[in-house]
mmCIF file with all atom_site columns, C-alpha atoms in Angstrom:
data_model
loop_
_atom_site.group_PDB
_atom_site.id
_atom_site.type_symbol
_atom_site.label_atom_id
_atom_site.label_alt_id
_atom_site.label_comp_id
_atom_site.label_asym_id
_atom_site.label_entity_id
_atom_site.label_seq_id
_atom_site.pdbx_PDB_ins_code
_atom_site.Cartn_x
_atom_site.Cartn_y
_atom_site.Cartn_z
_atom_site.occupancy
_atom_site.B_iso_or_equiv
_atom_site.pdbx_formal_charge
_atom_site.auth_seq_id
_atom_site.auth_comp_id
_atom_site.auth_asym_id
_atom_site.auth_atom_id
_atom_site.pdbx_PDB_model_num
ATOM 1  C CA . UNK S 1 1  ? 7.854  -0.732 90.695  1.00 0.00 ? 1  UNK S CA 1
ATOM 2  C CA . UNK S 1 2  ? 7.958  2.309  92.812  1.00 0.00 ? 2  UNK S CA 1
ATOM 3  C CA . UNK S 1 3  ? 4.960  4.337  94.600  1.00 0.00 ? 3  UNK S CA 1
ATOM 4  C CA . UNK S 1 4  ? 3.832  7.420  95.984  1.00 0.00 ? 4  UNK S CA 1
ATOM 5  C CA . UNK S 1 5  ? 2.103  7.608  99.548  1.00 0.00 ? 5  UNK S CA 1
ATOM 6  C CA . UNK S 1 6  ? 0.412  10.352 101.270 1.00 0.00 ? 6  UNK S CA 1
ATOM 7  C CA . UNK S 1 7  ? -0.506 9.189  104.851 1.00 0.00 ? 7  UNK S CA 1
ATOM 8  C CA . UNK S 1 8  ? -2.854 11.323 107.845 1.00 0.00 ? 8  UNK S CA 1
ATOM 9  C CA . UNK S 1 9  ? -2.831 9.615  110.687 1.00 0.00 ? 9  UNK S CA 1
ATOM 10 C CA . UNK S 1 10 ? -5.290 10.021 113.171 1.00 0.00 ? 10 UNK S CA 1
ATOM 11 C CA . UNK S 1 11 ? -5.253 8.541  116.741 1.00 0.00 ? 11 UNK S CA 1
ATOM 12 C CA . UNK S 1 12 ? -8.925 9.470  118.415 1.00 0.00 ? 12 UNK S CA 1
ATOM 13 C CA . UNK S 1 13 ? -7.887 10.148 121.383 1.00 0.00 ? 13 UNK S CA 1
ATOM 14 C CA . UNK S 1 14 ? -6.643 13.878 123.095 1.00 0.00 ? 14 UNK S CA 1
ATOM 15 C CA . UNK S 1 15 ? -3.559 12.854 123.468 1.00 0.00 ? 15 UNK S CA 1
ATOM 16 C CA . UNK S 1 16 ? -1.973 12.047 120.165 1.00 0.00 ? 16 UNK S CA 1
ATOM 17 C CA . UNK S 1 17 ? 1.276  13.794 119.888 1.00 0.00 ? 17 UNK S CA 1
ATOM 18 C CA . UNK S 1 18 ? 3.475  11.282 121.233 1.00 0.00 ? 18 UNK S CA 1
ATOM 19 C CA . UNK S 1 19 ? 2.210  8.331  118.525 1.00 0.00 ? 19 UNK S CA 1
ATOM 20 C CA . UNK S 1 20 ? 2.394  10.346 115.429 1.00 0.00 ? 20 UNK S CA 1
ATOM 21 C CA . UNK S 1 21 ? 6.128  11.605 116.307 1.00 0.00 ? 21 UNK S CA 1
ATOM 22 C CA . UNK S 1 22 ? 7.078  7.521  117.329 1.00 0.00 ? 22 UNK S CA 1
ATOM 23 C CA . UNK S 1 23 ? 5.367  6.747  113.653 1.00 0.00 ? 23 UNK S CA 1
ATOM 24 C CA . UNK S 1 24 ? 7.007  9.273  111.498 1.00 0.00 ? 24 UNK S CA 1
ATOM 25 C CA . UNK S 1 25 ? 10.397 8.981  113.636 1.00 0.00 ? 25 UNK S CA 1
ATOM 26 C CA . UNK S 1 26 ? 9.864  5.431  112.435 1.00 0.00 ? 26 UNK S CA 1
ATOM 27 C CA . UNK S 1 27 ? 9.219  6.035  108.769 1.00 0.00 ? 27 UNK S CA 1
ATOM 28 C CA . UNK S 1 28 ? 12.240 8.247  108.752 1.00 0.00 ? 28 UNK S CA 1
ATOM 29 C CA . UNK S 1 29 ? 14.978 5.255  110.366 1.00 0.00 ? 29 UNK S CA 1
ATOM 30 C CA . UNK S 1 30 ? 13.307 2.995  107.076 1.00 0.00 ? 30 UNK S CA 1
ATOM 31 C CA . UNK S 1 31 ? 15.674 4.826  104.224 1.00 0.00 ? 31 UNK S CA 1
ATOM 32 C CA . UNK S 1 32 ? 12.963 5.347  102.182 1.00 0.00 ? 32 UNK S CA 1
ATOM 33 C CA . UNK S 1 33 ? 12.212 8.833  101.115 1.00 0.00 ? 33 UNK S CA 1
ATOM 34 C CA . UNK S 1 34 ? 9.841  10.076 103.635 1.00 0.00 ? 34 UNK S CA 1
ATOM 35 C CA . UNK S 1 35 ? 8.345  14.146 103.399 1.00 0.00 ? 35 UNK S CA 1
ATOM 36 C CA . UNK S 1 36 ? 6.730  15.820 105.799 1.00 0.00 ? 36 UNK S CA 1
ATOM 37 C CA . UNK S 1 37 ? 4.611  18.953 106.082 1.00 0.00 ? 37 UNK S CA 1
ATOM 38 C CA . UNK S 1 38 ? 1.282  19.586 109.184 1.00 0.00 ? 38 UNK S CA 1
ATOM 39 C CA . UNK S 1 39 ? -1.789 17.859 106.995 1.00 0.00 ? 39 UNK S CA 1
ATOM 40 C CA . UNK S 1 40 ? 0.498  14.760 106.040 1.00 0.00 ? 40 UNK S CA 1
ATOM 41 C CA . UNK S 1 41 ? 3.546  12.639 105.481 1.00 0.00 ? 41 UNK S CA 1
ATOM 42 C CA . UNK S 1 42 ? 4.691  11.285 102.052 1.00 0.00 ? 42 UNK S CA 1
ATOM 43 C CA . UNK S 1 43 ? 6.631  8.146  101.125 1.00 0.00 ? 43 UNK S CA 1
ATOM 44 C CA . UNK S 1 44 ? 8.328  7.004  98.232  1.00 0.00 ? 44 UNK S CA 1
ATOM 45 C CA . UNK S 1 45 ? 10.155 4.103  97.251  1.00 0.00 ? 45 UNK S CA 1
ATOM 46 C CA . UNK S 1 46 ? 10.081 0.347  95.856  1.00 0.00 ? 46 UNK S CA 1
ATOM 47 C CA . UNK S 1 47 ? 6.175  -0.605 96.264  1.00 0.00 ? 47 UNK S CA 1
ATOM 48 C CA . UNK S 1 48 ? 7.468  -3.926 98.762  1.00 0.00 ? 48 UNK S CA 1
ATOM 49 C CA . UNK S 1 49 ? 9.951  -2.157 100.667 1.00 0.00 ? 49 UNK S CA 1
ATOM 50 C CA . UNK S 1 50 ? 6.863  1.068  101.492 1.00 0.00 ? 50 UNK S CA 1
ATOM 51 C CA . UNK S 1 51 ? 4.319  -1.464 101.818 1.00 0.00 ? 51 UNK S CA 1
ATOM 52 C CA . UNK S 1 52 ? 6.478  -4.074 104.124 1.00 0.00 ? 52 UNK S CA 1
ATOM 53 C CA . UNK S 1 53 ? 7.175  -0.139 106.573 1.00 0.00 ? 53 UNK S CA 1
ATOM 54 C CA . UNK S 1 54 ? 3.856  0.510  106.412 1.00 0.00 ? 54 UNK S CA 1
ATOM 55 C CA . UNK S 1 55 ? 2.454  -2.521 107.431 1.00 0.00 ? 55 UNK S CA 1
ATOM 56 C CA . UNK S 1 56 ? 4.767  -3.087 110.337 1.00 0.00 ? 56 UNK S CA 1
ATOM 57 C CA . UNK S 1 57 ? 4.485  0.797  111.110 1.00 0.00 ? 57 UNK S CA 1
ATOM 58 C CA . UNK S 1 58 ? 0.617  1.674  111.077 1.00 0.00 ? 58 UNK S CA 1
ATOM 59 C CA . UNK S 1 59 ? 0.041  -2.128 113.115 1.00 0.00 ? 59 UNK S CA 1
ATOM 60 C CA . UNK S 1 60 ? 2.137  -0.763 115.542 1.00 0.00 ? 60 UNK S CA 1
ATOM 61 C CA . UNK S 1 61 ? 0.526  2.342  115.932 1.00 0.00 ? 61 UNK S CA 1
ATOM 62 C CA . UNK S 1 62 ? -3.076 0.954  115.938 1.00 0.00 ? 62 UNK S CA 1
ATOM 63 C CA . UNK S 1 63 ? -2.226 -1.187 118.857 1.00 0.00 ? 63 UNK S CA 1
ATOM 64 C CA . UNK S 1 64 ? -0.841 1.989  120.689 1.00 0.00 ? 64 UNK S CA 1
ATOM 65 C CA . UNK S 1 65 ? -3.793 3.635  120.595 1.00 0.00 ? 65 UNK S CA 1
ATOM 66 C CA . UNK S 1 66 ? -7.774 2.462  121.021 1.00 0.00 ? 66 UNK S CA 1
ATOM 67 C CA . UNK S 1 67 ? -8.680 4.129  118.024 1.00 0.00 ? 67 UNK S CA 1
ATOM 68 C CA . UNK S 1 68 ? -6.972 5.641  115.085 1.00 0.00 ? 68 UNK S CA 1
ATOM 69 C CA . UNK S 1 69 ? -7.520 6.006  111.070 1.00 0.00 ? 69 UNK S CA 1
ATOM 70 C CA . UNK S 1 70 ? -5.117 6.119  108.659 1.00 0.00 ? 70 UNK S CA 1
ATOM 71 C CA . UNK S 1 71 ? -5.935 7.966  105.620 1.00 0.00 ? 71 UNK S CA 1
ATOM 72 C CA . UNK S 1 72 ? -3.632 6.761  102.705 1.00 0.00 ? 72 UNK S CA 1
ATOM 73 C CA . UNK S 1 73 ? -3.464 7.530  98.518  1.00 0.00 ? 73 UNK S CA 1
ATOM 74 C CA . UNK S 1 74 ? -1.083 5.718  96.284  1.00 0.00 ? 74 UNK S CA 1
ATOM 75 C CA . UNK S 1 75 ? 0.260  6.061  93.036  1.00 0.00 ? 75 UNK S CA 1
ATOM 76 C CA . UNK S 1 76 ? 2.034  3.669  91.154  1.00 0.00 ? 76 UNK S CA 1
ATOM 77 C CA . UNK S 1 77 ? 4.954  6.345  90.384  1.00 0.00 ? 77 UNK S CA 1
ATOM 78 C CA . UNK S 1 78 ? 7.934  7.735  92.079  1.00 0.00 ? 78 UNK S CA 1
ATOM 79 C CA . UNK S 1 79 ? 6.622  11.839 92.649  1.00 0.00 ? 79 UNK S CA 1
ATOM 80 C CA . UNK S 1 80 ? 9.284  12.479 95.011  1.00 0.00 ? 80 UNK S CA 1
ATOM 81 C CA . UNK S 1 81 ? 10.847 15.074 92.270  1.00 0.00 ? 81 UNK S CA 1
ATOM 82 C CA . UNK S 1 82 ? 7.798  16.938 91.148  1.00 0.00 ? 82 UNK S CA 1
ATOM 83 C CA . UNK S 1 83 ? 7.563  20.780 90.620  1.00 0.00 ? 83 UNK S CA 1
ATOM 84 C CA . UNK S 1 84 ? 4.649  22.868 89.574  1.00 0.00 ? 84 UNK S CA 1
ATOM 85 C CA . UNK S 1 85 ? 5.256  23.736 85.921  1.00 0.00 ? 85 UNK S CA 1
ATOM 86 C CA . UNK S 1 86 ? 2.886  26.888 86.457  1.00 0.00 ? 86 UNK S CA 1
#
């Protein structure tokens, strides 16, 4: 089965920079399909192989930081191809 996930990450603290570039630098080295743009990252792939990232990934960067949220939505679909048909 393969998913969709949009991820914002979050670290409360002022300086943030350096985490989120270590966590998406990360997500890229995985293989999976990983998209980028300035309000969030998506991944896409087989639902073990993006959850098995993610878990190592976001554990990682919660105990980097002293506070942090994760914002995540899944779909149980590979969206990595969609257009706008309007």
């Amino acid at each position: 089965m393969n998913i969709s996930v949009e991820l914002t990450y979050s670290p409360l603290r002022d300086t943030y920079e350096n985490e989120i570039i270590r966590f998406i630098k990360a997500l890229r080295a995985s293989g999976l399909k990983v998209l980028e743009n300035p309000m969030s990252t998506q991944i896409y792939g087989p639902y073990d192989r993006v959850m098995d990232v993610l878990n190592r990934e976001m554990k990682a960067s919660l105990e980097a930081v002293d506070q942090g949220v994760f914002f995540l939505k899944m779909v149980k679909t590979d969206r990595s191809d969609y257009e706008p048909h309007f």
